Amino acid sequence: MGEATFINTIDCAFPYESEGAWRALIIQGAEISDNAAFAVLHEICRAPRDVNTAIQYTMLKYWQDHFAHPVSRVVIEAGKAIINRSDLSTETVIEYMEHIRPYYGLYAALAITYFACDDTTGEVDERYNEIIAEWQK
């Protein structure tokens, strides 16, 4: 299965209630591509409100134990902020985005950082769009 198909398959259809299924998707995403792995993390962090936070942290730990990337640390920190519903500062999110910028095509990682703050100034939107435009050249 290709990256786009995989991501479309899990988008808003992640099996939070089935440990075996979500574990398999974490492994499968990591095998497909770095972006697919981060797409799984995106689904974990941005779960529906009725998903227990403890389960999200269990999934996050399993993801972390089965995938490593140079930007994992900052993306995980952003993901934790989303799970905890506690916004990071605009400055921190922009710093994280700049850390991701050199890794062309990590759209899901960039999206996780994007959603980790309440951008009232528009700075995060601007930086996000700038990086996406750069990657699409």
PDB file of C-alpha atoms in Angstrom:
ATOM      1  CA  MET A   1       0.000   0.000   0.000  1.00  0.00           C
ATOM      2  CA  GLY A   2       1.303   3.441  -0.893  1.00  0.00           C
ATOM      3  CA  GLU A   3       1.671   6.381   1.475  1.00  0.00           C
ATOM      4  CA  ALA A   4      -1.340   8.370   0.230  1.00  0.00           C
ATOM      5  CA  THR A   5      -3.646   5.357   0.305  1.00  0.00           C
ATOM      6  CA  PHE A   6      -2.478   4.436   3.793  1.00  0.00           C
ATOM      7  CA  ILE A   7      -3.010   7.949   5.124  1.00  0.00           C
ATOM      8  CA  ASN A   8      -6.466   8.150   3.541  1.00  0.00           C
ATOM      9  CA  THR A   9      -7.335   4.793   5.101  1.00  0.00           C
ATOM     10  CA  ILE A  10      -6.560   5.943   8.656  1.00  0.00           C
ATOM     11  CA  ASP A  11      -7.750   9.550   8.355  1.00  0.00           C
ATOM     12  CA  CYS A  12     -10.661   9.935  10.791  1.00  0.00           C
ATOM     13  CA  ALA A  13     -10.952   6.132  10.915  1.00  0.00           C
ATOM     14  CA  PHE A  14      -8.252   5.167  13.401  1.00  0.00           C
ATOM     15  CA  PRO A  15      -9.061   2.055  15.481  1.00  0.00           C
ATOM     16  CA  TYR A  16      -8.520   3.547  18.947  1.00  0.00           C
ATOM     17  CA  GLU A  17     -10.596   0.778  20.544  1.00  0.00           C
ATOM     18  CA  SER A  18      -8.564  -2.088  19.063  1.00  0.00           C
ATOM     19  CA  GLU A  19      -5.064  -2.401  20.505  1.00  0.00           C
ATOM     20  CA  GLY A  20      -3.988  -5.021  17.989  1.00  0.00           C
ATOM     21  CA  ALA A  21      -5.172  -2.893  15.077  1.00  0.00           C
ATOM     22  CA  TRP A  22      -3.531   0.340  16.207  1.00  0.00           C
ATOM     23  CA  ARG A  23      -0.272  -1.450  17.008  1.00  0.00           C
ATOM     24  CA  ALA A  24      -0.280  -2.938  13.494  1.00  0.00           C
ATOM     25  CA  LEU A  25      -0.935   0.489  11.958  1.00  0.00           C
ATOM     26  CA  ILE A  26       1.972   2.022  13.856  1.00  0.00           C
ATOM     27  CA  ILE A  27       4.300  -0.647  12.456  1.00  0.00           C
ATOM     28  CA  GLN A  28       2.799  -0.410   8.966  1.00  0.00           C
ATOM     29  CA  GLY A  29       3.101   3.383   8.867  1.00  0.00           C
ATOM     30  CA  ALA A  30       6.772   3.212   9.859  1.00  0.00           C
ATOM     31  CA  GLU A  31       7.395   0.635   7.123  1.00  0.00           C
ATOM     32  CA  ILE A  32       5.702   2.752   4.433  1.00  0.00           C
ATOM     33  CA  SER A  33       7.411   6.113   4.969  1.00  0.00           C
ATOM     34  CA  ASP A  34       8.420   8.676   7.546  1.00  0.00           C
ATOM     35  CA  ASN A  35       5.397  10.803   6.640  1.00  0.00           C
ATOM     36  CA  ALA A  36       3.064   7.800   7.021  1.00  0.00           C
ATOM     37  CA  ALA A  37       4.540   7.140  10.471  1.00  0.00           C
ATOM     38  CA  PHE A  38       3.885  10.730  11.477  1.00  0.00           C
ATOM     39  CA  ALA A  39       0.358  10.474  10.017  1.00  0.00           C
ATOM     40  CA  VAL A  40      -0.294   7.680  12.514  1.00  0.00           C
ATOM     41  CA  LEU A  41       1.041   9.892  15.295  1.00  0.00           C
ATOM     42  CA  HIS A  42      -1.251  12.675  14.050  1.00  0.00           C
ATOM     43  CA  GLU A  43      -4.260  10.376  14.451  1.00  0.00           C
ATOM     44  CA  ILE A  44      -3.093   9.365  17.924  1.00  0.00           C
ATOM     45  CA  CYS A  45      -2.636  12.954  19.118  1.00  0.00           C
ATOM     46  CA  ARG A  46      -5.772  14.387  17.522  1.00  0.00           C
ATOM     47  CA  ALA A  47      -8.101  11.621  18.656  1.00  0.00           C
ATOM     48  CA  PRO A  48     -11.769  12.347  19.285  1.00  0.00           C
ATOM     49  CA  ARG A  49     -12.499  13.757  22.729  1.00  0.00           C
ATOM     50  CA  ASP A  50     -14.065  10.510  23.909  1.00  0.00           C
ATOM     51  CA  VAL A  51     -10.745   8.650  23.560  1.00  0.00           C
ATOM     52  CA  ASN A  52      -9.109   8.289  26.964  1.00  0.00           C
ATOM     53  CA  THR A  53      -5.892  10.297  27.369  1.00  0.00           C
ATOM     54  CA  ALA A  54      -4.203   7.311  29.036  1.00  0.00           C
ATOM     55  CA  ILE A  55      -4.855   5.241  25.906  1.00  0.00           C
ATOM     56  CA  GLN A  56      -3.415   8.013  23.759  1.00  0.00           C
ATOM     57  CA  TYR A  57      -0.256   7.982  25.888  1.00  0.00           C
ATOM     58  CA  THR A  58      -0.043   4.194  25.599  1.00  0.00           C
ATOM     59  CA  MET A  59      -0.243   4.511  21.819  1.00  0.00           C
ATOM     60  CA  LEU A  60       2.265   7.368  21.823  1.00  0.00           C
ATOM     61  CA  LYS A  61       4.740   5.272  23.815  1.00  0.00           C
ATOM     62  CA  TYR A  62       4.329   2.330  21.453  1.00  0.00           C
ATOM     63  CA  TRP A  63       4.797   4.665  18.460  1.00  0.00           C
ATOM     64  CA  GLN A  64       7.916   6.142  20.044  1.00  0.00           C
ATOM     65  CA  ASP A  65       9.322   2.675  20.749  1.00  0.00           C
ATOM     66  CA  HIS A  66       8.848   1.605  17.109  1.00  0.00           C
ATOM     67  CA  PHE A  67       9.831   4.678  15.129  1.00  0.00           C
ATOM     68  CA  ALA A  68      12.734   7.084  15.335  1.00  0.00           C
ATOM     69  CA  HIS A  69      13.459  10.187  13.278  1.00  0.00           C
ATOM     70  CA  PRO A  70      15.575  13.311  13.900  1.00  0.00           C
ATOM     71  CA  VAL A  71      12.399  15.393  14.401  1.00  0.00           C
ATOM     72  CA  SER A  72      10.570  12.882  16.606  1.00  0.00           C
ATOM     73  CA  ARG A  73      11.415  14.679  19.854  1.00  0.00           C
ATOM     74  CA  VAL A  74       9.875  18.013  18.871  1.00  0.00           C
ATOM     75  CA  VAL A  75       6.885  16.428  17.168  1.00  0.00           C
ATOM     76  CA  ILE A  76       6.199  14.275  20.229  1.00  0.00           C
ATOM     77  CA  GLU A  77       6.349  17.367  22.451  1.00  0.00           C
ATOM     78  CA  ALA A  78       3.837  19.086  20.180  1.00  0.00           C
ATOM     79  CA  GLY A  79       1.709  15.945  20.193  1.00  0.00           C
ATOM     80  CA  LYS A  80       1.696  15.829  23.977  1.00  0.00           C
ATOM     81  CA  ALA A  81       0.457  19.421  24.055  1.00  0.00           C
ATOM     82  CA  ILE A  82      -2.414  18.420  21.766  1.00  0.00           C
ATOM     83  CA  ILE A  83      -3.266  15.383  23.887  1.00  0.00           C
ATOM     84  CA  ASN A  84      -3.176  17.492  27.055  1.00  0.00           C
ATOM     85  CA  ARG A  85      -5.138  20.301  25.384  1.00  0.00           C
ATOM     86  CA  SER A  86      -2.450  22.742  26.485  1.00  0.00           C
ATOM     87  CA  ASP A  87      -1.168  25.071  23.793  1.00  0.00           C
ATOM     88  CA  LEU A  88       2.511  25.611  23.172  1.00  0.00           C
ATOM     89  CA  SER A  89       3.681  29.168  22.576  1.00  0.00           C
ATOM     90  CA  THR A  90       3.736  30.532  19.037  1.00  0.00           C
ATOM     91  CA  GLU A  91       7.513  30.886  19.325  1.00  0.00           C
ATOM     92  CA  THR A  92       7.962  27.257  20.332  1.00  0.00           C
ATOM     93  CA  VAL A  93       5.768  25.995  17.488  1.00  0.00           C
ATOM     94  CA  ILE A  94       7.646  28.102  14.939  1.00  0.00           C
ATOM     95  CA  GLU A  95      10.943  26.757  16.335  1.00  0.00           C
ATOM     96  CA  TYR A  96       9.620  23.195  15.957  1.00  0.00           C
ATOM     97  CA  MET A  97       8.456  23.906  12.403  1.00  0.00           C
ATOM     98  CA  GLU A  98      11.915  25.191  11.518  1.00  0.00           C
ATOM     99  CA  HIS A  99      13.374  21.973  12.899  1.00  0.00           C
ATOM    100  CA  ILE A 100      11.084  20.012  10.532  1.00  0.00           C
ATOM    101  CA  ARG A 101      11.629  22.269   7.482  1.00  0.00           C
ATOM    102  CA  PRO A 102      14.756  20.495   6.141  1.00  0.00           C
ATOM    103  CA  TYR A 103      12.912  17.161   6.026  1.00  0.00           C
ATOM    104  CA  TYR A 104      11.004  17.628   2.792  1.00  0.00           C
ATOM    105  CA  GLY A 105       7.569  16.061   2.743  1.00  0.00           C
ATOM    106  CA  LEU A 106       6.949  15.494   6.443  1.00  0.00           C
ATOM    107  CA  TYR A 107       3.492  17.039   6.113  1.00  0.00           C
ATOM    108  CA  ALA A 108       2.016  15.074   9.007  1.00  0.00           C
ATOM    109  CA  ALA A 109       4.834  16.069  11.377  1.00  0.00           C
ATOM    110  CA  LEU A 110       4.391  19.696  10.364  1.00  0.00           C
ATOM    111  CA  ALA A 111       0.624  19.417  10.914  1.00  0.00           C
ATOM    112  CA  ILE A 112       1.100  18.077  14.432  1.00  0.00           C
ATOM    113  CA  THR A 113       3.207  21.088  15.373  1.00  0.00           C
ATOM    114  CA  TYR A 114       0.743  23.408  13.648  1.00  0.00           C
ATOM    115  CA  PHE A 115      -2.125  22.166  15.809  1.00  0.00           C
ATOM    116  CA  ALA A 116      -0.130  22.476  19.046  1.00  0.00           C
ATOM    117  CA  CYS A 117      -0.929  26.150  19.588  1.00  0.00           C
ATOM    118  CA  ASP A 118      -3.679  28.714  19.264  1.00  0.00           C
ATOM    119  CA  ASP A 119      -2.210  31.010  16.633  1.00  0.00           C
ATOM    120  CA  THR A 120      -3.891  34.333  17.338  1.00  0.00           C
ATOM    121  CA  THR A 121      -1.254  36.334  15.469  1.00  0.00           C
ATOM    122  CA  GLY A 122      -1.207  34.402  12.207  1.00  0.00           C
ATOM    123  CA  GLU A 123       2.538  33.782  12.498  1.00  0.00           C
ATOM    124  CA  VAL A 124       2.174  30.001  12.678  1.00  0.00           C
ATOM    125  CA  ASP A 125      -0.180  29.969   9.677  1.00  0.00           C
ATOM    126  CA  GLU A 126       2.294  32.056   7.728  1.00  0.00           C
ATOM    127  CA  ARG A 127       5.257  29.811   8.577  1.00  0.00           C
ATOM    128  CA  TYR A 128       3.262  26.654   7.882  1.00  0.00           C
ATOM    129  CA  ASN A 129       2.216  27.927   4.440  1.00  0.00           C
ATOM    130  CA  GLU A 130       5.769  29.056   3.698  1.00  0.00           C
ATOM    131  CA  ILE A 131       7.212  25.617   4.447  1.00  0.00           C
ATOM    132  CA  ILE A 132       4.496  23.811   2.454  1.00  0.00           C
ATOM    133  CA  ALA A 133       5.118  26.105  -0.532  1.00  0.00           C
ATOM    134  CA  GLU A 134       8.858  25.445  -0.282  1.00  0.00           C
ATOM    135  CA  TRP A 135       8.296  21.677  -0.227  1.00  0.00           C
ATOM    136  CA  GLN A 136       5.956  21.839  -3.214  1.00  0.00           C
ATOM    137  CA  LYS A 137       8.487  23.595  -5.476  1.00  0.00           C
TER     138      LYS A 137
END
